Each structure stands twice: as structure tokens, then as C-alpha cells.
Short mmCIF file of C-alpha atoms and ligand atoms in Angstrom, two decimals:
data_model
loop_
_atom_site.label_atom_id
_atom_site.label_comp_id
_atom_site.label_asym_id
_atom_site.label_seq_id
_atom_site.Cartn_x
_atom_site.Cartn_y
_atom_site.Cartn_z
CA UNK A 37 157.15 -64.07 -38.40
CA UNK A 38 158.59 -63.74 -34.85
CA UNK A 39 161.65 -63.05 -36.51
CA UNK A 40 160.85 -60.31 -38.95
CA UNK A 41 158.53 -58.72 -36.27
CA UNK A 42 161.00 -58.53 -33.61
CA UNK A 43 158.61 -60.06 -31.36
CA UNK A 44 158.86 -62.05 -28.05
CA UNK A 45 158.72 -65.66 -28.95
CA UNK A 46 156.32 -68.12 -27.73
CA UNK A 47 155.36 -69.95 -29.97
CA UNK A 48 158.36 -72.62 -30.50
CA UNK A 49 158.52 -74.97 -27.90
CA UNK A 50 161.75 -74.54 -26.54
CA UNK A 51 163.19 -73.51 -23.24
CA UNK A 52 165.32 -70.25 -22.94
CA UNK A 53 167.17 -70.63 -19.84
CA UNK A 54 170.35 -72.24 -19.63
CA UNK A 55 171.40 -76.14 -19.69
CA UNK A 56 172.78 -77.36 -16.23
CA UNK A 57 176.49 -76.76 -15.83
CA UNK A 58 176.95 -80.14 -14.47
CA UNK A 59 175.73 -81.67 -17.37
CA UNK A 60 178.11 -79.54 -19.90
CA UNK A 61 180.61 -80.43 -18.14
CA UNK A 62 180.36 -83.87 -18.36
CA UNK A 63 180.06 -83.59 -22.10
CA UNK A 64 183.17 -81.56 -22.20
CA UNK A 65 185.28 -84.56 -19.99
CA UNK A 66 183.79 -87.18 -22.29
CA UNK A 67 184.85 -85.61 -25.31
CA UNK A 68 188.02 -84.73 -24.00
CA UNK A 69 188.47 -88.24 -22.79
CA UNK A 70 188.06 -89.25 -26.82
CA UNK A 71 184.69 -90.64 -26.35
CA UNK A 72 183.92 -89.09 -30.16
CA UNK A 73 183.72 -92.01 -32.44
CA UNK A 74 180.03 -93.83 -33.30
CA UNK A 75 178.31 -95.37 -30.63
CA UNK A 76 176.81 -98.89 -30.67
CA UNK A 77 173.58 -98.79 -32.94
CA UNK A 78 171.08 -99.13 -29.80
CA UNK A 79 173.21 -96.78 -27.72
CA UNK A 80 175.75 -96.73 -25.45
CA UNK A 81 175.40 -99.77 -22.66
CA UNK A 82 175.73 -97.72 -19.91
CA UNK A 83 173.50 -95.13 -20.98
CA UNK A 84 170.25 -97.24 -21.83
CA UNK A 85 171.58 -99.32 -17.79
CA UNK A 86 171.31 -95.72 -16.53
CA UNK A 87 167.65 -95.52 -18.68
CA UNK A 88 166.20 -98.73 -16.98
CA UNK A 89 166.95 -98.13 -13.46
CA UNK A 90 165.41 -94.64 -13.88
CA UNK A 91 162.50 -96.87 -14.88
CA UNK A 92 162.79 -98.94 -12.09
CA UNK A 93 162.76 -95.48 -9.54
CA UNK A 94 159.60 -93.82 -11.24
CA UNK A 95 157.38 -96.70 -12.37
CA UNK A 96 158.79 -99.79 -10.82
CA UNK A 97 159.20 -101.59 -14.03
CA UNK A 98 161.91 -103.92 -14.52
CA UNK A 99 163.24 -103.62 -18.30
CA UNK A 100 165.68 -104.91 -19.97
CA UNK A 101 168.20 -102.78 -21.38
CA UNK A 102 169.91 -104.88 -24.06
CA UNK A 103 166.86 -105.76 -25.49
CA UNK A 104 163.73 -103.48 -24.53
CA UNK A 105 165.72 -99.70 -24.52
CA UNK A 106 166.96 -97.94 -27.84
CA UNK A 107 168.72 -94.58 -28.34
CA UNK A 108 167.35 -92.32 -30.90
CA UNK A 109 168.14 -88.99 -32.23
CA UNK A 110 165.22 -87.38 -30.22
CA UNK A 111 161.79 -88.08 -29.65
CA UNK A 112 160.82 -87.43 -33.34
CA UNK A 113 163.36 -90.31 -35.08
CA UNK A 114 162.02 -92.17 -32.17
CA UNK A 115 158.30 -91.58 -33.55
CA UNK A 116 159.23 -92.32 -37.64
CA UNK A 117 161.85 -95.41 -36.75
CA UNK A 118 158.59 -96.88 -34.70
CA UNK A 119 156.24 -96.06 -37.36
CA UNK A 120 158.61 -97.24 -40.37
CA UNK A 121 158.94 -100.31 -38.53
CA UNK A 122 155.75 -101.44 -37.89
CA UNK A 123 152.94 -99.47 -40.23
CA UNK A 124 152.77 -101.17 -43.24
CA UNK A 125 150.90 -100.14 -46.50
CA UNK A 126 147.37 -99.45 -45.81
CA UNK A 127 147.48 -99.93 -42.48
CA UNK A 128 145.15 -97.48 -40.12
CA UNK A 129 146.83 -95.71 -37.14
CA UNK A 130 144.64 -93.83 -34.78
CA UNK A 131 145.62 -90.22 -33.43
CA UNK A 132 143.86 -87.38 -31.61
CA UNK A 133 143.91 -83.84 -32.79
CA UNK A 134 145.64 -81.53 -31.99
CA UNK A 135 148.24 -83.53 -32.24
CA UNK A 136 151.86 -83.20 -32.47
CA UNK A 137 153.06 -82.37 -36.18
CA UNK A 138 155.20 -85.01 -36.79
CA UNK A 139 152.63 -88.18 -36.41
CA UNK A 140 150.73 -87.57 -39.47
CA UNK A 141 153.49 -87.24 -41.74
CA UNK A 142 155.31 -90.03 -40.43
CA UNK A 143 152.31 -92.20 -40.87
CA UNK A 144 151.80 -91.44 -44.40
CA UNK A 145 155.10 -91.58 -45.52
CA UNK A 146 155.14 -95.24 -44.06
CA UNK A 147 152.16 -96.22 -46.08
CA UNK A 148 149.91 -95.82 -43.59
CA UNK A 149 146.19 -94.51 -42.93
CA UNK A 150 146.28 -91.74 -40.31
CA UNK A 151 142.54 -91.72 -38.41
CA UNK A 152 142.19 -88.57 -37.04
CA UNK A 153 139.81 -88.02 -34.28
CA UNK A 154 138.94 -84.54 -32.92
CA UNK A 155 139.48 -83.55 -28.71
CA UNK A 156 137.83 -80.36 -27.95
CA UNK A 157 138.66 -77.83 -25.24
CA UNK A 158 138.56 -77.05 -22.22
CA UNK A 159 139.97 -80.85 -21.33
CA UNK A 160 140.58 -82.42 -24.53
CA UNK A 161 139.57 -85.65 -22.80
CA UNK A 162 139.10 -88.80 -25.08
CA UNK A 163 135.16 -90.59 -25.67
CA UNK A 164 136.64 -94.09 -26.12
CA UNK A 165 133.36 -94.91 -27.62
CA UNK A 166 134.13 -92.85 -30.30
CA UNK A 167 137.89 -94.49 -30.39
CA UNK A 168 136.26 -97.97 -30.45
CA UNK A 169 133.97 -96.98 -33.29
CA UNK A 170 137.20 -95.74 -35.22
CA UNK A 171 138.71 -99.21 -35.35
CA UNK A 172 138.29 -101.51 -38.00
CA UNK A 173 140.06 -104.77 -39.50
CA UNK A 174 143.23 -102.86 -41.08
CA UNK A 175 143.17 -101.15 -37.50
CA UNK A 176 147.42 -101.37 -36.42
CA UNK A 177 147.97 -98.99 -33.81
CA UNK A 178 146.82 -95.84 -31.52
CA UNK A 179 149.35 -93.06 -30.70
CA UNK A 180 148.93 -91.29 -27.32
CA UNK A 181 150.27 -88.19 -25.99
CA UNK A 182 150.49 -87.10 -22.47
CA UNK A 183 150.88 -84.86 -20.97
CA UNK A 184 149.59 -83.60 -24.05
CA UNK A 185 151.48 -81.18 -26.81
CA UNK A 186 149.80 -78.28 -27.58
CA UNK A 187 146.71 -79.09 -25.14
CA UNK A 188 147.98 -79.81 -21.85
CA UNK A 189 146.22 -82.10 -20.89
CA UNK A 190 147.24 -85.49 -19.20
CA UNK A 191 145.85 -88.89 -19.60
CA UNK A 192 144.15 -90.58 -16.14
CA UNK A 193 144.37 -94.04 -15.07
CA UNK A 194 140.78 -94.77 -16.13
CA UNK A 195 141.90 -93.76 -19.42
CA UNK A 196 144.71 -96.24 -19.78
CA UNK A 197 142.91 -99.07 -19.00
CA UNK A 198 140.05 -98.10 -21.69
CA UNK A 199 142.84 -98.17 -23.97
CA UNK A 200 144.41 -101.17 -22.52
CA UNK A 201 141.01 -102.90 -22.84
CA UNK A 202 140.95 -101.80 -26.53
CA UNK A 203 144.12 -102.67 -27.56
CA UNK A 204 144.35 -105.84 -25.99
CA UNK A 205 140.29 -106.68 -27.25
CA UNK A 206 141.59 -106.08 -31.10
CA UNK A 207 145.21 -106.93 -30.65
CA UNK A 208 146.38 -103.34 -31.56
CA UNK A 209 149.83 -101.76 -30.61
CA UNK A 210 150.64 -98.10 -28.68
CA UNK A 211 152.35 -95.85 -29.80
CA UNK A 212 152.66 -93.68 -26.43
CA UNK A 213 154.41 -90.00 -26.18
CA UNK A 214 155.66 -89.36 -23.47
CA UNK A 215 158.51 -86.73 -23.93
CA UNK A 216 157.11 -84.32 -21.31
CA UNK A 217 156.57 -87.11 -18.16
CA UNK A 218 158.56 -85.24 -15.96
CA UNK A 219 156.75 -81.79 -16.32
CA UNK A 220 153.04 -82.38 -14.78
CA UNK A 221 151.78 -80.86 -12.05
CA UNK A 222 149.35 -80.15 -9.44
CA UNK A 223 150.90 -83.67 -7.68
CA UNK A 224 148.90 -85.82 -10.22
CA UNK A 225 151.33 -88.71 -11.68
CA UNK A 226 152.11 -89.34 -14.62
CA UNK A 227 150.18 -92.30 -16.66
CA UNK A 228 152.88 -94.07 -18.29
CA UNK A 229 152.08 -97.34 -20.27
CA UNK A 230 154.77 -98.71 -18.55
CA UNK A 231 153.11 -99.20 -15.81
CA UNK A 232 150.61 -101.22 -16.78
CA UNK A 233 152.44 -104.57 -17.70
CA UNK A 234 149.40 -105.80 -20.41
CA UNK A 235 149.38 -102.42 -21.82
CA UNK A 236 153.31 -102.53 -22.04
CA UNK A 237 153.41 -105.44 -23.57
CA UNK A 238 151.89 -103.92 -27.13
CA UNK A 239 153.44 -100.71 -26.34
CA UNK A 240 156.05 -98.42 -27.34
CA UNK A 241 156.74 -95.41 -24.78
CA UNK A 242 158.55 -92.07 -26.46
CA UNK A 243 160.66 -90.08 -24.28
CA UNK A 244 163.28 -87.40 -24.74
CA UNK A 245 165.81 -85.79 -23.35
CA UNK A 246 165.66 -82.53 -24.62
CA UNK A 247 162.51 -82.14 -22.77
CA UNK A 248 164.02 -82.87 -19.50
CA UNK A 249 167.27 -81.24 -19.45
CA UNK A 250 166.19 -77.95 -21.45
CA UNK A 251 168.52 -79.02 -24.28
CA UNK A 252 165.93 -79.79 -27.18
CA UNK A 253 169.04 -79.38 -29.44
CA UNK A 254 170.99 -82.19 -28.58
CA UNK A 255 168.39 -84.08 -30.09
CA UNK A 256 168.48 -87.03 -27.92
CA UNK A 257 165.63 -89.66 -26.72
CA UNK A 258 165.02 -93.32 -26.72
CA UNK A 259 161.87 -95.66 -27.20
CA UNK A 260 160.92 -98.79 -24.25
CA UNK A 261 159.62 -101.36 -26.05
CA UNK A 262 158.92 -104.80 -25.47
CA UNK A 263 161.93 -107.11 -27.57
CA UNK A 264 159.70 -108.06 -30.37
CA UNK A 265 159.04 -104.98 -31.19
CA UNK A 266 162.11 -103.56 -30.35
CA UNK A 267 163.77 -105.82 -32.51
CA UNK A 268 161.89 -104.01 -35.91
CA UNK A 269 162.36 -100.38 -34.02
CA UNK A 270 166.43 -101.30 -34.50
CA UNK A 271 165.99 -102.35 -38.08
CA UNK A 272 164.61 -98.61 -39.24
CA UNK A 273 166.77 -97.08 -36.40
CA UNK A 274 169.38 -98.37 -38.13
CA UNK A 275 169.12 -96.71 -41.20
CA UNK A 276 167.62 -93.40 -40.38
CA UNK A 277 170.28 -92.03 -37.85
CA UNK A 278 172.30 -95.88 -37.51
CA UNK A 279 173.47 -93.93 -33.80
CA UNK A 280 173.15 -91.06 -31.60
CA UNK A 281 175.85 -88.70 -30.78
CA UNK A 282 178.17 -90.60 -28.15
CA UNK A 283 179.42 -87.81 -25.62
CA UNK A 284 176.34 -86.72 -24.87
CA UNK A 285 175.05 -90.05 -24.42
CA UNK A 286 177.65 -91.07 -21.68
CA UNK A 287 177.18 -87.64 -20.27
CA UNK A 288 173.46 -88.64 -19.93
CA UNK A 289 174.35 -91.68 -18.10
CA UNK A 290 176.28 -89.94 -15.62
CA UNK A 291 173.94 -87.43 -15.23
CA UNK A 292 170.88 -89.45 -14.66
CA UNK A 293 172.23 -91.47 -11.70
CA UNK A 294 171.03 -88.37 -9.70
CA UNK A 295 167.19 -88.37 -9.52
CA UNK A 296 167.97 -84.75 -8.09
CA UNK A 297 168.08 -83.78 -11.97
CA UNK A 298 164.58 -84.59 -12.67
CA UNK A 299 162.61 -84.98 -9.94
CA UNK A 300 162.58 -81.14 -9.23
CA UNK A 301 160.59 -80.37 -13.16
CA UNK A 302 157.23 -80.51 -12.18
CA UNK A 303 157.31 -78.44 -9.19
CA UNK A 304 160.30 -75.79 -11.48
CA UNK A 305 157.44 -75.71 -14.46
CA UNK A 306 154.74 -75.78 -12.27
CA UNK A 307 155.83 -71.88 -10.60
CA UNK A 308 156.57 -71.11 -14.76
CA UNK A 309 152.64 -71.63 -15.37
CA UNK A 310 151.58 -70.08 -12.65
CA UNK A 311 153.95 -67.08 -12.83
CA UNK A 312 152.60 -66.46 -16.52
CA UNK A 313 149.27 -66.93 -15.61
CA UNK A 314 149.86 -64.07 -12.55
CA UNK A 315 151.46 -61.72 -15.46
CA UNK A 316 148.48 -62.13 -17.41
CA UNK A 317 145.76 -61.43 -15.29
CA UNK A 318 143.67 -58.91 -16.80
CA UNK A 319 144.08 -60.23 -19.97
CA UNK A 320 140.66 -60.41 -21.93
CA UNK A 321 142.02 -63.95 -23.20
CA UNK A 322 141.17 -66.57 -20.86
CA UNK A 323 143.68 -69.68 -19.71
CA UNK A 324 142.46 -72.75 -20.41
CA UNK A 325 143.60 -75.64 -17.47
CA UNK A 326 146.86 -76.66 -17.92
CA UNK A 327 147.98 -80.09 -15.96
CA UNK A 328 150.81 -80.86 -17.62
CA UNK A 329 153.99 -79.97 -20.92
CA UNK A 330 155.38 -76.68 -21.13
CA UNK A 331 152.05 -74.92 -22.76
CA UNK A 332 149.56 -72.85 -21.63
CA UNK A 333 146.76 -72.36 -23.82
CA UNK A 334 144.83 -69.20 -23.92
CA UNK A 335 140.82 -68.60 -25.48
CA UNK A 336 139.89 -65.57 -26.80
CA UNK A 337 137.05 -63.70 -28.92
CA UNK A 338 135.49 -61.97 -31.34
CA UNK A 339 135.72 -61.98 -34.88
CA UNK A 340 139.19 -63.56 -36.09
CA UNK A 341 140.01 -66.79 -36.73
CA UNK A 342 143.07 -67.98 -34.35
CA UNK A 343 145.80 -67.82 -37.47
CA UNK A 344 144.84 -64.59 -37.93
CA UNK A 345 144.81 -63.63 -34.02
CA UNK A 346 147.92 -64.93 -34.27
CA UNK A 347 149.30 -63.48 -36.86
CA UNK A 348 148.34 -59.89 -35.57
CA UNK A 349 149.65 -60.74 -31.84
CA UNK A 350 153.03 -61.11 -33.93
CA UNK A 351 152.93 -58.22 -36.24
CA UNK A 352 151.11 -55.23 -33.88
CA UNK A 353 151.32 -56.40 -30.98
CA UNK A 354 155.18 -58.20 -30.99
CA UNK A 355 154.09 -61.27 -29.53
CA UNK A 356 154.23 -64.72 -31.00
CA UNK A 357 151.87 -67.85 -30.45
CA UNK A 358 150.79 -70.33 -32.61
CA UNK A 359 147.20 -70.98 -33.65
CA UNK A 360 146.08 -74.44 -32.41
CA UNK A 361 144.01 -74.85 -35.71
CA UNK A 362 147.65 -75.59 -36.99
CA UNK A 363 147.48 -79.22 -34.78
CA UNK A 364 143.88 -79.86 -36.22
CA UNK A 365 144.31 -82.06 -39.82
CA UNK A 366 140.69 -80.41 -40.22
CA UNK A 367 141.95 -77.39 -39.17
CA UNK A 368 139.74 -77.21 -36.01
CA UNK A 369 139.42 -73.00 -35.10
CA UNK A 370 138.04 -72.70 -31.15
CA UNK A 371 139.61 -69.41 -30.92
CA UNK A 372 142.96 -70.53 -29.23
CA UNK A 373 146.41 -70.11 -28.72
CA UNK A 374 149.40 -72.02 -27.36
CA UNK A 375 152.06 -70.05 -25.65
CA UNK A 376 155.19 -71.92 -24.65
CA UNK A 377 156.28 -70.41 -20.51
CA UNK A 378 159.60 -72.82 -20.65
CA UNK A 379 161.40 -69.15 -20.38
CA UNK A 380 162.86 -66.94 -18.17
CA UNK A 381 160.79 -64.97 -16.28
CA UNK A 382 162.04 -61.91 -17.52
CA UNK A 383 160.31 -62.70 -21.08
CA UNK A 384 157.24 -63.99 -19.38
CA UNK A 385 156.91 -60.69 -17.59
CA UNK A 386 157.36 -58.77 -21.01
CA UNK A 387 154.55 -61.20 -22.39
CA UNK A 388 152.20 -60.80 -19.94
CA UNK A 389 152.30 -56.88 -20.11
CA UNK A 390 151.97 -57.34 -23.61
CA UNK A 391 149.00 -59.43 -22.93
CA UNK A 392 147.08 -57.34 -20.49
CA UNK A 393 146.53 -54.76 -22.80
CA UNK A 394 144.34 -57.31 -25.44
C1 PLP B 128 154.51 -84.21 -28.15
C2 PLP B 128 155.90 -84.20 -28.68
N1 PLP B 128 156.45 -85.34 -29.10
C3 PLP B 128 157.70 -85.40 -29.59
C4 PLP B 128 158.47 -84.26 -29.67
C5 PLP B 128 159.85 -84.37 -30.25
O1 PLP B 128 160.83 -84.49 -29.32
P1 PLP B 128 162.36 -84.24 -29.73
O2 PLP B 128 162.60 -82.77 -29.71
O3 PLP B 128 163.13 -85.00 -28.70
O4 PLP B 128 162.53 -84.81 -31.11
C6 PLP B 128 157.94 -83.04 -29.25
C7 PLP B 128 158.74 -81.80 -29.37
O5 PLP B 128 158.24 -80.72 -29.35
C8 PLP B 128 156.64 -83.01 -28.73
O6 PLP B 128 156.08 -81.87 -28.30
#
């Protein structure tokens, strides 16, 4: 609809502004140095070396890169190859809603039982009493997101260890998101399940690339796993994508020896939300908090439902979000929208004018 409105485009979430120089570059050289054939099934050695130390910096974890890091075509093939591996027929998988559109699917076209269990605004936060509840004998895994796509919202320590208690209580495995750990903000730190070494131990963390470096394109991301699990990860991995595009890969290794080309995201996103949230001011629809991810979400009244608040923003009013209902299987409505600020500031400005006068 963005498209045949000619409207401003927030909905997708996908940054506008330009991949680093540096890290074309390095691309180019690899390529040119005839790095072009397939690389090795779990990825390139140097890249998933270059993966664990990174590890090491931010969460003081040692891993093991032969047998605990894997490759994937992005965070999504990292998501299905997990799921294919290890949900078998029947088998119940936990997830929160909104949720990220790829888990449910994934789930049921494994054979799987997706349990969907509703987070409400304004924190999303999860009642692990109502998790525990949830979990019966065909119970196999929970999925996690944080910082959390569309809501953002982030997960807190006290919140890892209910789950850790959980999991480890009814012998359960994790599947844990965590494509957007570099963008959270307000100085809170980022809750990774690899940093809590029970946790870890039944867990499989998600990350990707295209998050970090503004190239969601390249379609890049790998899963840390312990090597049991690992092991099954490679055997769908294998033959869903077999290997990930090698220049980039090598590139990625290069580029990632700097922590310079990370470390700076949560402060760069940070002055994105706020900047969007200064352009908006004197909007009648209301920001919701936003801790982490590259999504603002914004409340607002009266009588439409948010698909069709949504759909007029994009046809009158030539500004696209997407209805959060969409990341509800029930199709939760609580009058909100998700606007993606990974853009340039000129776009953000044009937004928030747009959104003053609603
Ligand atoms: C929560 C979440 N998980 C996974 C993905 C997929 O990541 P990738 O683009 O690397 O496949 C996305 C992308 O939007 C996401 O928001």
C-alpha cells in the first residue's frame, strides 16, 4: 500500500541510510581476491573465530567456534533450521504475542504446536505464572525475543532466571532472538542467554547481521548453541541454504575485529528514537516506552480498529505503519502502531509533520 500511495514508509523494518564504506569495501577485495566459491557448511572458520571472541568482549562467554557457532542465511533460516531440527510432530513450543511473523509458521510447518500467549502494552512484560501454567508434558521449547520486535521491549535479568528456573525445572530448550542486541538503550544491557551458563546450556541464541550493519539484505546471521544441539541445527542447515554467501562472510570477519563497528548502535539508535519522538510532539497519538529494536510504537483513539488506522495513515494521510494486531495470532487490536525510525532524519522529519497534524 506504501507503494501505490506514494507514502513515506515505516512500516518495513529496514534501515535507509547507507552501509559502512569500510565494510563494502572489504566485500569488494574479497571478491576480487576470488573468495566466490561455497563456503564450508557451518561458515567460514575465521568468520564464526571472529563471532566467538565478539562473545567473549560483550558477555564473557567462552564458545567454541567449531562446534557451538553456525552461519545462516539471516536470522530467519536461523529460526526454521533450529525449529526443523528440534520440533518434532506434536510437539508444543511456547511464544509471546506480538511476536515476530516468522515463529508461528515455522513451528507448524515442523509439526509442531505453537502456544501462543498474549503481552499487553504499555511493557509487554511476561507473568511467568501464566508461562508455567502453559507447559505441559509435550512441552519442547520457549522462544524469546529481546529487545523485542514490534514491542520494544527488553527482557530483565529477573526475567531470565524465571525462565532459566522453568526450563531447567521441565527440561525445556530456548529458543532466544536476539537479532537487535546491539540496539538498546537508556544504558540498560542487554539480557542475553549467553550469559547465564545453565540457561545456555538448553539454549539457542539468534543473531543477525543485517540488524547490526544496516544491511538486512545480505541476509546474514548465525545461531550459538551448545554442540548437541548444534549438531541437529547443521543437519537442517544443511539442506535449507547448505552455506551462506562467502565474501560477505570473510568481510564480516574482518570487519568485526573492530568493536568500534558496534559498540556505537545503541547510543546512534538511541538519538533516532528520540529525534522521532521530538518530530512528533503534538501528535494526538501517544509513544508508548521504547527500550530497545528499531520501533517505536505509537497509541491512538477513537473509533477504528488499528488495520484500518493504518490503512488510512497510508492512503490520506501518505504515511505507512503497520497495525500491531498483525503480530497477535488472535489478532489482539489495542489501538497501536509500529513505526520503524532506522531512517534518515530527513524522512523522520517528513513523518513527524505528517504526524502532528492527526
Ligand atoms: C525479531 C526478529 N527476528 C528475526 C528477524 C530476521 O532477521 P534476518 O533479517 O536476519 O533474517 C527479524 C527481522 O525483522 C526480527 O525482527
Amino acid at each position: 500500500m506504501a507503494l501505490e500511495h506514494g507514502a513515506i514508509n515505516l512500516s518495513q523494518g529496514f534501515p535507509d541510510f547507507r552501509v559502512s564504506e569500510k565494510l563494502i569495501d572489504l566485500i569488494h577485495q574479497k571478491m576480487k581476491e576470488g573468495h566466490n566459491q561455497y563456503a564450508p557448511m557451518p561458515g567460514v572458520p575465521v568468520l564464526r573465530q571472529a563471532i566467538a571472541e565478539v562473545i567473549q568482549k560483550t558477555y564473557q562467554r567462552q564458545t567454541d567456534f567449531e562446534n557451538e557457532i553456525t552461519v545462516t542465511a539471516g536470522g530467519t533460516e536461523a529460526i526454521f533450521a533450529t525449529v526443523a531440527a528440534l520440533i518434532s510432530q506434536g510437539d508444543e513450543v511456547i511464544l509471546f504475542d506480538p511476536s515476530y511473523d516468522s515463529y508461528d509458521p515455522a513451528i507448524r510447518l515442523n509439526g509442531g504446536i505453537p502456544i501462543h500467549l498474549n503481552l499487553t502494552p504499555p511493557d509487554f512484560s511476561i507473568d511467568w505464572n501464566e508461562v508455567r501454567k502453559k507447559i505441559t508434558a509435550r512441552t519442547r521449547m520457549i522462544m524469546v525475543n529481546t529487545p523485542h520486535n514490534p514491542a520494544g521491549s527488553v527482557l530483565t535479568s529477573a526475567d531470565i532466571k524465571e525462565l532459566e528456573t522453568l526450563v531447567v525445572e521441565h527440561d525445556l530448550i530456548v529458543l532466544s532472538d536476539e537479532v537487535y542486541e546491539r540496539i538498546i538503550f537508556e544504558n540498560k544491557t542487554h539480557e542475553s542467554v549467553l550469559k547465564y551458563p545453565r540457561l545456555m546450556a538448553r539454549s539457542i541464541a539468534v543473531f543477525s547481521f543485517g540488524k547490526t550493519f544496516h544491511a538486512t539484505g545480505w541476509k546474514v546471521g548465525y545461531t550459538v548453541a551448545p554442540e548437541n544441539l548444534t549438531r541437529e541445527i547443521r543437519k537442517t542447515h544443511q539442506f535449507i541454504t547448505f552455506s551462506v554467501n562467502t565474501p560477505v562472510q570473510l568481510a564480516l570477519a574482518d570487519y568485526l575485529t573492530d568493536p568500534e563497528n558496534y559498540l556505537y548502535l545503541g547510543k546512534f539508535y538511541q538519538q533516532k528514537r528520540d529525534f522521532f519522538l521530538n518530530e512528533i510532539k503534538g501528535s494526538s497519538l501517544k509513544p508508548l516506552p521504547c527500550l530497545g529494536s528499531y520501533f517505536q510504537l505509537l497509541s491512538f483513539t477513537g473509533e477504528k480498529s488499528d488495520t484500518e488506522m493504518a490503512e488510512w495513515m497510508t492512503r490520506e494521510m501518505k504515511l505507512a505503519p503497520i497495525p500491531v494486531s498483525a503480530f497477535y495470532k488472535d489478532k489482539s487490536d489495542h489501538q497501536l502502531l509500529r513505526f520503524c525510525f532506522a531512517k534518515g532524519e530527513d524522512t523522520l522529519q517528513k513523518a513527524g509533520r505528517i504526524l502532528r497534524t492527526i
